[in-house]
Tab-separated table of C-alpha atoms in Angstrom:
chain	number	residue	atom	x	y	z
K	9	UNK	CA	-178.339	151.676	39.891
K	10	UNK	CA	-175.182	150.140	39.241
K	11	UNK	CA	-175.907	147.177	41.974
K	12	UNK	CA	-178.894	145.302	42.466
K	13	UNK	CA	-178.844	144.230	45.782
K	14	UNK	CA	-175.777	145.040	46.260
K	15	UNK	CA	-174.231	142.665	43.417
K	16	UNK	CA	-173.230	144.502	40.834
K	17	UNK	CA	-173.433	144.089	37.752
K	18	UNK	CA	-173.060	146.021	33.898
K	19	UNK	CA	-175.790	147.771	32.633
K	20	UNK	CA	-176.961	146.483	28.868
K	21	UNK	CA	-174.944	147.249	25.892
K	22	UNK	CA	-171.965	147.572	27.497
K	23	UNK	CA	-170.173	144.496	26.392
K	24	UNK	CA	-168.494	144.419	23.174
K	25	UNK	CA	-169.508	142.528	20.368
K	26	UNK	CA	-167.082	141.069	17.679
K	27	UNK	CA	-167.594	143.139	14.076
K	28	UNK	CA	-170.344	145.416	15.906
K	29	UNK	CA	-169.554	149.433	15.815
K	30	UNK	CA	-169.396	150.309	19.549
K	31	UNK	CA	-172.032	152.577	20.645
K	32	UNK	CA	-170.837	155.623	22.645
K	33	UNK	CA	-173.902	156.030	25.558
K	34	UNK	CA	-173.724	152.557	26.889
K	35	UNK	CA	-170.297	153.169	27.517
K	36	UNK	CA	-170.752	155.898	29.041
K	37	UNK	CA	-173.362	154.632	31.363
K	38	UNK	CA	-170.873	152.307	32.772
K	39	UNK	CA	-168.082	154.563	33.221
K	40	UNK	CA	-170.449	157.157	35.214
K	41	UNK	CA	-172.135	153.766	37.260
K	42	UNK	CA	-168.215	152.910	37.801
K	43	UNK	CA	-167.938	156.399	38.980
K	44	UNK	CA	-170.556	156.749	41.187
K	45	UNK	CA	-169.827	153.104	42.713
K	46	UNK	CA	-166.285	154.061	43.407
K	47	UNK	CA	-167.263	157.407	45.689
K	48	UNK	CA	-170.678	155.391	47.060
K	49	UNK	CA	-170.256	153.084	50.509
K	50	UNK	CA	-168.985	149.639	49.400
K	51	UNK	CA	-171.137	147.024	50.712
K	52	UNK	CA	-170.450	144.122	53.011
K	53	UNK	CA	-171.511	141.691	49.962
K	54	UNK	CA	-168.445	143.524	47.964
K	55	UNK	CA	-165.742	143.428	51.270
K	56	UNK	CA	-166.897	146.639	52.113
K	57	UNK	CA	-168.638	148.221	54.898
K	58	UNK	CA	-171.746	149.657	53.698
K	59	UNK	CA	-170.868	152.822	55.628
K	60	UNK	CA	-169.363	155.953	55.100
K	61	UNK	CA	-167.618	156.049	58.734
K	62	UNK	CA	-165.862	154.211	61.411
K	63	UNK	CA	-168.831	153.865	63.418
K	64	UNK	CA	-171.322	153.607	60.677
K	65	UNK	CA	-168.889	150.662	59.730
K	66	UNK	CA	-168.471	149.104	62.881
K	67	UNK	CA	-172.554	148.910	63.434
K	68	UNK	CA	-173.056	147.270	59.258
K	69	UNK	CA	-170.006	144.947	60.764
K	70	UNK	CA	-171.578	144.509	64.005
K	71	UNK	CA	-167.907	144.695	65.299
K	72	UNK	CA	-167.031	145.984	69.082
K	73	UNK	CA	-166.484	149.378	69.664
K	74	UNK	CA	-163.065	150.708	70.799
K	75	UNK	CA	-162.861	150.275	74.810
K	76	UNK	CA	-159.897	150.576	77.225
K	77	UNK	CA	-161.555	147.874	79.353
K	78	UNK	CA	-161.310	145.446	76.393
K	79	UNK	CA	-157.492	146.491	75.702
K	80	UNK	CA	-156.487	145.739	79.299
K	81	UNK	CA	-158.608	142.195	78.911
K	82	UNK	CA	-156.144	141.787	75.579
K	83	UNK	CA	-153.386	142.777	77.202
K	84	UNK	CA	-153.455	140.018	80.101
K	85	UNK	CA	-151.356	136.896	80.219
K	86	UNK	CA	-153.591	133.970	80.811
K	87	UNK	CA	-153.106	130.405	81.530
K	88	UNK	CA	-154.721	127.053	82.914
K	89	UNK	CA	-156.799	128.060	85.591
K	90	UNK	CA	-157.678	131.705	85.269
K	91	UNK	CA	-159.982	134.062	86.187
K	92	UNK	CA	-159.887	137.824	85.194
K	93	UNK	CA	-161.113	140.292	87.408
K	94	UNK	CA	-160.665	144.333	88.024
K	95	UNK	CA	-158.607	146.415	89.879
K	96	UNK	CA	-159.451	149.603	89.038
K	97	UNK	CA	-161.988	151.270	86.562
K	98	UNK	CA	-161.120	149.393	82.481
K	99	UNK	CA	-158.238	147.546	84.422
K	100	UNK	CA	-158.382	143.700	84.444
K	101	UNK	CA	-156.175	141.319	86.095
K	102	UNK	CA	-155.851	137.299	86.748
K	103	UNK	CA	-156.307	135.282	89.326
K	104	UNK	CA	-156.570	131.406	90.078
K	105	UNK	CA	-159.511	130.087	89.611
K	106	UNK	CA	-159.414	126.361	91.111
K	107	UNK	CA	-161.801	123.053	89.933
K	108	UNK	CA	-163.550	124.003	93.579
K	109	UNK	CA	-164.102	127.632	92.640
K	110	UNK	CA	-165.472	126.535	89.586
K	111	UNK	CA	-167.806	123.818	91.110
K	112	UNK	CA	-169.003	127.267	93.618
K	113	UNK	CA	-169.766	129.426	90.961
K	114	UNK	CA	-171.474	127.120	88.823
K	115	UNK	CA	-174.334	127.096	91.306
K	116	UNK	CA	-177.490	127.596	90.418
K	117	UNK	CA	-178.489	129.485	93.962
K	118	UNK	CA	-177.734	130.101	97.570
K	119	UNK	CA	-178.915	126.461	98.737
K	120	UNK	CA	-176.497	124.576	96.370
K	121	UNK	CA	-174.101	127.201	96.753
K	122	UNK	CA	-174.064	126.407	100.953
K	123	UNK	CA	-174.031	122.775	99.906
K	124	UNK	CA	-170.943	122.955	97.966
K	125	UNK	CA	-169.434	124.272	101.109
K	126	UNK	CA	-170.881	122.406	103.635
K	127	UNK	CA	-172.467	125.244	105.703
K	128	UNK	CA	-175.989	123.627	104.691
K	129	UNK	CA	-178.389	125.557	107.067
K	130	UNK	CA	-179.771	123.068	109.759
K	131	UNK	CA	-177.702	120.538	108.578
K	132	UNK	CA	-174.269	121.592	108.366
K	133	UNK	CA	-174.335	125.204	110.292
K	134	UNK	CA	-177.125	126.750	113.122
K	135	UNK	CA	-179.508	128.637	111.477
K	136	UNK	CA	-179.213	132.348	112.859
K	137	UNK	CA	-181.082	132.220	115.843
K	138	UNK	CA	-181.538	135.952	118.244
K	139	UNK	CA	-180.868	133.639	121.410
K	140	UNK	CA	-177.145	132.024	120.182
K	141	UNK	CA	-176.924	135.944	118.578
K	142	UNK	CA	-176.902	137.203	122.482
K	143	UNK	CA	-174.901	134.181	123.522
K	144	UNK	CA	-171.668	134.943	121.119
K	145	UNK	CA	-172.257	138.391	122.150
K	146	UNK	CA	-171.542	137.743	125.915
K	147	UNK	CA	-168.238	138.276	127.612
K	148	UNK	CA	-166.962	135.547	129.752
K	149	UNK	CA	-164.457	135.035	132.232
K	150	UNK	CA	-163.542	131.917	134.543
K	151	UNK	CA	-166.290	130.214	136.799
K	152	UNK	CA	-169.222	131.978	134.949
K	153	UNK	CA	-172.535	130.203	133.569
K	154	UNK	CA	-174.865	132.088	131.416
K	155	UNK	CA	-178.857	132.572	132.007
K	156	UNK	CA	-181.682	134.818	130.374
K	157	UNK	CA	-183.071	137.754	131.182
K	158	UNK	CA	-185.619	138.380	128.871
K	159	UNK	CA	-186.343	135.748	125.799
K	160	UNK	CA	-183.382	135.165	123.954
K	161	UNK	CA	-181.569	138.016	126.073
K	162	UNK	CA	-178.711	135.956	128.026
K	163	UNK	CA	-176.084	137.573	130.533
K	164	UNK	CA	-173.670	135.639	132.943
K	165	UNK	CA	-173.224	135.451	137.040
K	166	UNK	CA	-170.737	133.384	138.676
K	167	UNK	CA	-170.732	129.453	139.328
K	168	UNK	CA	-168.315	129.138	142.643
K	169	UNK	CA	-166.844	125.481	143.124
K	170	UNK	CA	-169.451	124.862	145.730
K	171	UNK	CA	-172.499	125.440	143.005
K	172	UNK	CA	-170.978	122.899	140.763
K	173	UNK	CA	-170.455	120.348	143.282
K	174	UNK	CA	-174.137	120.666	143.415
K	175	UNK	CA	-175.064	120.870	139.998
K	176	UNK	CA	-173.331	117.409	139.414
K	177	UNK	CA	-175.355	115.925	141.165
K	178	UNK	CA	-177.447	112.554	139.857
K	179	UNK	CA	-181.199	113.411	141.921
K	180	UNK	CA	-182.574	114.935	144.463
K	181	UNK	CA	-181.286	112.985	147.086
K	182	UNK	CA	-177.339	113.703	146.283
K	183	UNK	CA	-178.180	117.186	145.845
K	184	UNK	CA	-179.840	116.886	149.540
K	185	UNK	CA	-176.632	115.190	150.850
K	186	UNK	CA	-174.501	117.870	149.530
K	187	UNK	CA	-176.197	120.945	150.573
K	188	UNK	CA	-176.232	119.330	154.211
K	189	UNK	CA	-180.109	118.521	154.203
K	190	UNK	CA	-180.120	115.182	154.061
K	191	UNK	CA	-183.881	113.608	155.360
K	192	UNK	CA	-183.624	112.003	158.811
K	193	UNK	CA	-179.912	113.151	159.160
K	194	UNK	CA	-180.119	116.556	158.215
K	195	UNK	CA	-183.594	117.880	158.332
K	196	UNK	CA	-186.596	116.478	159.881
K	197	UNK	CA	-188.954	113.903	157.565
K	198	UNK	CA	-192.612	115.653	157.041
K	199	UNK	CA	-194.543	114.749	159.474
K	200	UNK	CA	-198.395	115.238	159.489
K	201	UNK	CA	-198.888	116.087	163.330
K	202	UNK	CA	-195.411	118.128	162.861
K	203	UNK	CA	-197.315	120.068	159.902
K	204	UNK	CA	-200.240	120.741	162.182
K	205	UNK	CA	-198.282	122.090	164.973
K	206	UNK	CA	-196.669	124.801	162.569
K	207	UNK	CA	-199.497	125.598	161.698
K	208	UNK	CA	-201.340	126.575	164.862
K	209	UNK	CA	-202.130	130.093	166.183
K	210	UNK	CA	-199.233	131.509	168.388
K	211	UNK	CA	-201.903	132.597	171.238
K	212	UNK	CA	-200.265	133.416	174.589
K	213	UNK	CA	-201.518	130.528	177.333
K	214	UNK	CA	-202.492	127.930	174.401
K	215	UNK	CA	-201.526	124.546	175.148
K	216	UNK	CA	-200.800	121.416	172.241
K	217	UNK	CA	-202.631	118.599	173.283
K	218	UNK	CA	-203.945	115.508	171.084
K	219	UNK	CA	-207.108	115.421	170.047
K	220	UNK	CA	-206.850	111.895	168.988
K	221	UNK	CA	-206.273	112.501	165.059
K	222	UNK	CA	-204.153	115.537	165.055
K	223	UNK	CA	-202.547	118.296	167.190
K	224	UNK	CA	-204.532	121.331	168.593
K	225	UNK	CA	-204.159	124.091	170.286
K	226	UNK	CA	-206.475	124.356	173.502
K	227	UNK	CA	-206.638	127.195	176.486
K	228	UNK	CA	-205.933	126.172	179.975
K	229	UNK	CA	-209.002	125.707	181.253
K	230	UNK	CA	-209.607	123.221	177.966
K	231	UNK	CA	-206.254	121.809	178.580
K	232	UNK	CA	-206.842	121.125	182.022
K	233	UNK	CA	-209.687	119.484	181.297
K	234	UNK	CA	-208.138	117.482	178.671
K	235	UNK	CA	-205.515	116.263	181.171
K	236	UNK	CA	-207.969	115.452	183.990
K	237	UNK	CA	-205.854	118.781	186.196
K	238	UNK	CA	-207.668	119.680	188.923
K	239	UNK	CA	-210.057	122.786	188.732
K	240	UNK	CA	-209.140	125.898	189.850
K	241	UNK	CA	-211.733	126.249	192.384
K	242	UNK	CA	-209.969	123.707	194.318
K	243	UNK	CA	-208.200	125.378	197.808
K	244	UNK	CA	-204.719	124.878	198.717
K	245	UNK	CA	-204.422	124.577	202.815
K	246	UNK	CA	-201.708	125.087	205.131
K	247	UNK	CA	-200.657	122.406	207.109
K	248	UNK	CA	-199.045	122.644	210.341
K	249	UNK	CA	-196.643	125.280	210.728
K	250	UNK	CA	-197.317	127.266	207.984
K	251	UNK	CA	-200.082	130.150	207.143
K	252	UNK	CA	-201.491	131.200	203.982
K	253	UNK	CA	-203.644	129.269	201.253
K	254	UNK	CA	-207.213	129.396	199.589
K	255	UNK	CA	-208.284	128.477	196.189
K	256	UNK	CA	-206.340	127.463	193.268
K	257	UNK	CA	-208.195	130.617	191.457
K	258	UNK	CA	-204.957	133.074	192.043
K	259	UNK	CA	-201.630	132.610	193.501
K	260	UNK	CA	-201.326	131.980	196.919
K	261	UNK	CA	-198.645	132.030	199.312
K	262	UNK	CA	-197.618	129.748	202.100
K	263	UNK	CA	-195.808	131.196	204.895
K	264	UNK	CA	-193.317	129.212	207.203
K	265	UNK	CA	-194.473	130.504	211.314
K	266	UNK	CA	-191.959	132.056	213.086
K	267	UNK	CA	-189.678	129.498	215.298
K	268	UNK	CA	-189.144	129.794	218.633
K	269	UNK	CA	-185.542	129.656	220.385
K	270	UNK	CA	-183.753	126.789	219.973
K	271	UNK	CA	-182.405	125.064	223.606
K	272	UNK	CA	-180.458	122.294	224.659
K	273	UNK	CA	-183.947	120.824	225.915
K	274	UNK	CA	-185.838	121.939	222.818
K	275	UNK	CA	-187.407	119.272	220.901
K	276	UNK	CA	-188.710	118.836	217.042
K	277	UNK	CA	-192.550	119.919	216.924
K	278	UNK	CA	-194.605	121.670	214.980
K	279	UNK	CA	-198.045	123.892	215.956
K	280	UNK	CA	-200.077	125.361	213.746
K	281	UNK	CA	-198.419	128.725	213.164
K	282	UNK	CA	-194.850	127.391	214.109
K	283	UNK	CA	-191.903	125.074	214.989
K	284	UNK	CA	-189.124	124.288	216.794
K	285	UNK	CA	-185.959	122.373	216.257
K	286	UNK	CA	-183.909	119.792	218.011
K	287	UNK	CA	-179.802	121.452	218.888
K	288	UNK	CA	-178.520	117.909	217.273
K	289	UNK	CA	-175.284	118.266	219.787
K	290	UNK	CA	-174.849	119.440	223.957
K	291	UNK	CA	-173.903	123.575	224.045
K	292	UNK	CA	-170.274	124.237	226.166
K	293	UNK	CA	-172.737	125.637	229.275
K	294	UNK	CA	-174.028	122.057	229.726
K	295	UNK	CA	-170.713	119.869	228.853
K	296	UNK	CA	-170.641	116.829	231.226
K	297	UNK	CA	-166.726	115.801	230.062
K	298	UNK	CA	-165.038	114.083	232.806
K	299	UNK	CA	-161.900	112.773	231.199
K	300	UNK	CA	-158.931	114.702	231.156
K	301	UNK	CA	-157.523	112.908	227.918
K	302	UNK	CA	-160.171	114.556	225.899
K	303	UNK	CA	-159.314	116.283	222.726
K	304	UNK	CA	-163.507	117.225	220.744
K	305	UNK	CA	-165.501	119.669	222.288
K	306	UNK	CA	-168.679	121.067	221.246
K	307	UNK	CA	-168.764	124.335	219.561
K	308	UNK	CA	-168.608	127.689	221.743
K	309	UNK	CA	-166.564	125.494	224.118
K	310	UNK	CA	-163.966	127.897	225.966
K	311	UNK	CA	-160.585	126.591	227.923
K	312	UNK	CA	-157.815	128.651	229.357
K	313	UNK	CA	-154.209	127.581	227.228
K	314	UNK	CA	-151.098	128.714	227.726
K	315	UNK	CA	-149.446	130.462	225.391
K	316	UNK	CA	-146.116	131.337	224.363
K	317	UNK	CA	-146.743	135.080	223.871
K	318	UNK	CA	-150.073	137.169	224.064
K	319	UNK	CA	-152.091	136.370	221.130
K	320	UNK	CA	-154.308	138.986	219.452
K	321	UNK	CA	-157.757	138.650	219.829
K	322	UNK	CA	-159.353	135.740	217.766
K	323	UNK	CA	-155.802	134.836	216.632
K	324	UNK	CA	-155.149	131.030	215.748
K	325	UNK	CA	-154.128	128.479	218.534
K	326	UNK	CA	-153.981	125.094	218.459
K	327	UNK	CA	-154.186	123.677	221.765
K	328	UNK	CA	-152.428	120.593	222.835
K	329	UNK	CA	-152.997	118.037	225.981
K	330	UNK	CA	-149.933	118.986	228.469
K	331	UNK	CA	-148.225	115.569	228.716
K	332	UNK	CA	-146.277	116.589	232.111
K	333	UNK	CA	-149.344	118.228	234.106
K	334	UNK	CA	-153.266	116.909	233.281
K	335	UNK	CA	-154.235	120.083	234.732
K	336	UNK	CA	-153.205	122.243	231.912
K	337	UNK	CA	-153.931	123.123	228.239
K	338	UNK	CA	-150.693	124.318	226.031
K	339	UNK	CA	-149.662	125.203	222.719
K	340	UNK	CA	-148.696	123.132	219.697
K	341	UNK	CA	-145.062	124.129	220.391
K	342	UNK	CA	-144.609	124.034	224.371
K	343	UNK	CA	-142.254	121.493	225.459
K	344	UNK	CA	-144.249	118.884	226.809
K	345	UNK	CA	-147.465	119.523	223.742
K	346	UNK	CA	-149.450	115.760	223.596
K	347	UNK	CA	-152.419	115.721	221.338
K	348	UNK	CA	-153.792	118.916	219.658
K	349	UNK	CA	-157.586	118.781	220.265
K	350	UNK	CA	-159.585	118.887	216.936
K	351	UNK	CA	-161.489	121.753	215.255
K	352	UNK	CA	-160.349	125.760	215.051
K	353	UNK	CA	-160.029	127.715	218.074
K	354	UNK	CA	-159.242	131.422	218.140
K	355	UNK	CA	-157.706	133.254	221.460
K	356	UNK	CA	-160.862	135.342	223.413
K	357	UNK	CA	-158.631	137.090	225.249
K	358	UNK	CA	-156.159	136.576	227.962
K	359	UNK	CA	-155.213	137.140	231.938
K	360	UNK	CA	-151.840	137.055	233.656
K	361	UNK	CA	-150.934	137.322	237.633
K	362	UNK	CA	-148.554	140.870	236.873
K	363	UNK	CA	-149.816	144.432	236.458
K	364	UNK	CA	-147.396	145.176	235.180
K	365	UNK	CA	-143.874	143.756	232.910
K	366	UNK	CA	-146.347	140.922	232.376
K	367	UNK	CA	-144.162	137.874	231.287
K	368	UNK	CA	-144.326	136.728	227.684
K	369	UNK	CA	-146.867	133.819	228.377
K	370	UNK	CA	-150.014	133.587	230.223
K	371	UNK	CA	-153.208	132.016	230.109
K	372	UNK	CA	-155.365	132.585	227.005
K	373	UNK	CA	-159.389	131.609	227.253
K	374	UNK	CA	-159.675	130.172	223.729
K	375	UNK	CA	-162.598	128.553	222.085
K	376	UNK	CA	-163.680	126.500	219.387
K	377	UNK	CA	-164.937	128.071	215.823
K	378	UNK	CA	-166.165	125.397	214.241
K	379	UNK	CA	-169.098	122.855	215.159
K	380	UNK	CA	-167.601	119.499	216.720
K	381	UNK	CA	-169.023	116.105	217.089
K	382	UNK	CA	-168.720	115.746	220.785
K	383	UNK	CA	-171.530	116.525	223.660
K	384	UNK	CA	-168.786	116.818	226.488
K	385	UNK	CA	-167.772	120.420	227.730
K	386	UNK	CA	-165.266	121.730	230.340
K	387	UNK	CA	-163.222	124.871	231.589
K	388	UNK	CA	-159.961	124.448	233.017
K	389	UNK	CA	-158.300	125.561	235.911
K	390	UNK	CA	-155.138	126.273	236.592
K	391	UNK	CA	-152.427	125.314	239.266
K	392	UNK	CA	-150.253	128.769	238.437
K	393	UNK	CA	-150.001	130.931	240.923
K	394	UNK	CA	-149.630	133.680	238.290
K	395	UNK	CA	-152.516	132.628	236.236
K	396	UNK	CA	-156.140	133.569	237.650
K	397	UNK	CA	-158.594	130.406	237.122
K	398	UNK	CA	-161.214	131.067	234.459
K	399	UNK	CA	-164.003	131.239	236.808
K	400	UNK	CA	-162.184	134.941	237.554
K	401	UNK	CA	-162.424	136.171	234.308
């Protein structure tokens, strides 16, 4: 071989010696070792390859094959500060790569890496929770508040003014105050015997009586007794003047007796199936009025008035004392008309001294409508010779 391990080096007898007759076959040993090492692979230790081809020599180099990625890398432009990155399949390009990107990406993992930018979980940032998950996932609008429907399921419903007016609210007692409930204002302070009475039967007839610790409910006969009532077996009797009665076991009536007519003469009694009354004033048949001045009469009194014009039946008069003759009754508007006499009397008719063309006045029997005070009673009678007395009526 012409190299031994890959130095190379000439084979013996090749090298010339002063005075020595060169010998033709070591010479020719070199040439064809020359020979063969000039068409053989040159190795690496000789600045060769130790290949035959480009790829052969790449792989004894151990260089890098040919790759477009690694010509657009050698084409870039860097400077302080850069990062290379792709944009497309073998294309690179730049981009800034800061000391705080640098202090990111030198992180050993996720936890250091959330550290560097402050989103430490439980520390920094919430960590992901279903419940908050529903919450961002809600859709709110004014005067809403949020509640759940299910666990960690939340939706919204409104809050009015009014709700957080109440909601503000320090205790129990504000929050009382505000809805309008407030104890012994409001609303009515428990109350044991108030607790008891709710809750007693609703039986028809029951009574609430005391039972000296609490409130029951007792039928009437019980209630009766508890109240000292009287039993029912006790009778109810009519007194004088009335009829009915019997035992306090059932209703009973009480009837008032028929009355008997009431008089001038009749007095207040009583008998055992009736009554009578007292008039309480004289009737006109019985008036005893002597005075020609007066102006009360009792009620159903009738006089004889002259009048102006024939009245209609029960028309209005109001009679007057005749100041120029004591003998004679006339209306409020005659002439001579004294004193009206008191309470309402309506005409009963009239009676005049002509058949007929009767004049426009005459004498009207009148008489009073109304109760008076007075117990004297009287019926005029006329002087006129026209004018028939009231006894001729």
């Amino acid at each position: 071989m012409p190299r031994t391990g890959g130095v190379y080096s000439p084979p013996a007898g090749t090298k010339g010696v002063p005075n020595t007759t060169i010998q033709s076959v070591p010479y020719n040993a070199l040439i064809d070792d020359l020979t063969a090492d000039a068409n053989a692979a040159r190795p690496i230790t000789a600045g060769g390859t130790g290949a035959t081809s480009a790829s052969a020599a790449r792989t004894a180099l151990g260089a890098q094959a040919a790759s477009a990625a690694l010509s657009s890398i050698a084409g870039l432009a860097t400077g302080a500060d850069k990062t290379i990155y792709t944009t497309a399949a073998d294309a690179y390009a730049t981009t800034a790569l800061t000391p705080f990107g640098r202090s990111l990406i030198d992180d050993a993992d996720a936890a250091t890496a959330r550290a560097t930018l402050g989103v430490a979980i439980g520390t920094a940032v919430q960590a992901f929770d279903a419940g908050l998950q529903s919450i961002a996932a809600l859709t709110t609008a004014a005067d809403r508040m949020i509640y759940t429907t299910a666990a960690d399921s939340y939706t919204v419903t409104p809050l009015t003014a009014f709700s957080r007016t109440l909601l503000d609210d320090a205790d129990a007692a504000t929050a009382r105050a505000t809805l309008g409930l407030a104890i012994g204002t409001n609303v009515q302070a428990y109350d044991a015997g108030l607790a008891a009475i709710s809750n007693l039967a609703v039986t028809n007839s029951n009574f609430i009586v005391g039972n000296g610790t609490t409130w029951v409910a007792e039928s009437g006969a019980t209630a009766r007794a508890s109240i000292g009532a009287p039993a029912t077996t006790l009778t109810l009797t009519a007194g004088n003047g009335l009829t009915g009665g019997g035992d306090l076991s059932a209703n009973r009536t009480l009837t008032l007796g028929t009355p008997s007519p009431i008089t001038n003469s009749t007095t207040d009694t009583v008998t055992a199936a009736s009554h009578t009354h007292s008039l309480g004033f004289i009737a006109a048949e019985v008036s005893t009025t002597t005075s020609a001045n007066t102006t009360s009469f009792p009620l159903g009194h009738i006089i004889g008035c002259y009048t102006p014009a024939l009245p209609t039946r029960n028309g209005l008069i109001v009679p007057c004392l005749n100041t120029a003759d004591v003998t004679q009754y006339v209306y409020d508007g005659f002439a001579s008309a004294g004193t009206a006499l008191t309470g309402t009397w309506r005409s009963r008719g009239h009676r005049h001294g002509r058949p007929i063309n009767p004049p426009t006045g005459g004498l009207t029997m009148i008489t009073t409508a109304q109760p008076q005070v007075h117990t004297v009673s009287a019926i005029r009678k006329t002087k006129d010779p026209n004018i028939l007395p009231s006894s001729a009526t």
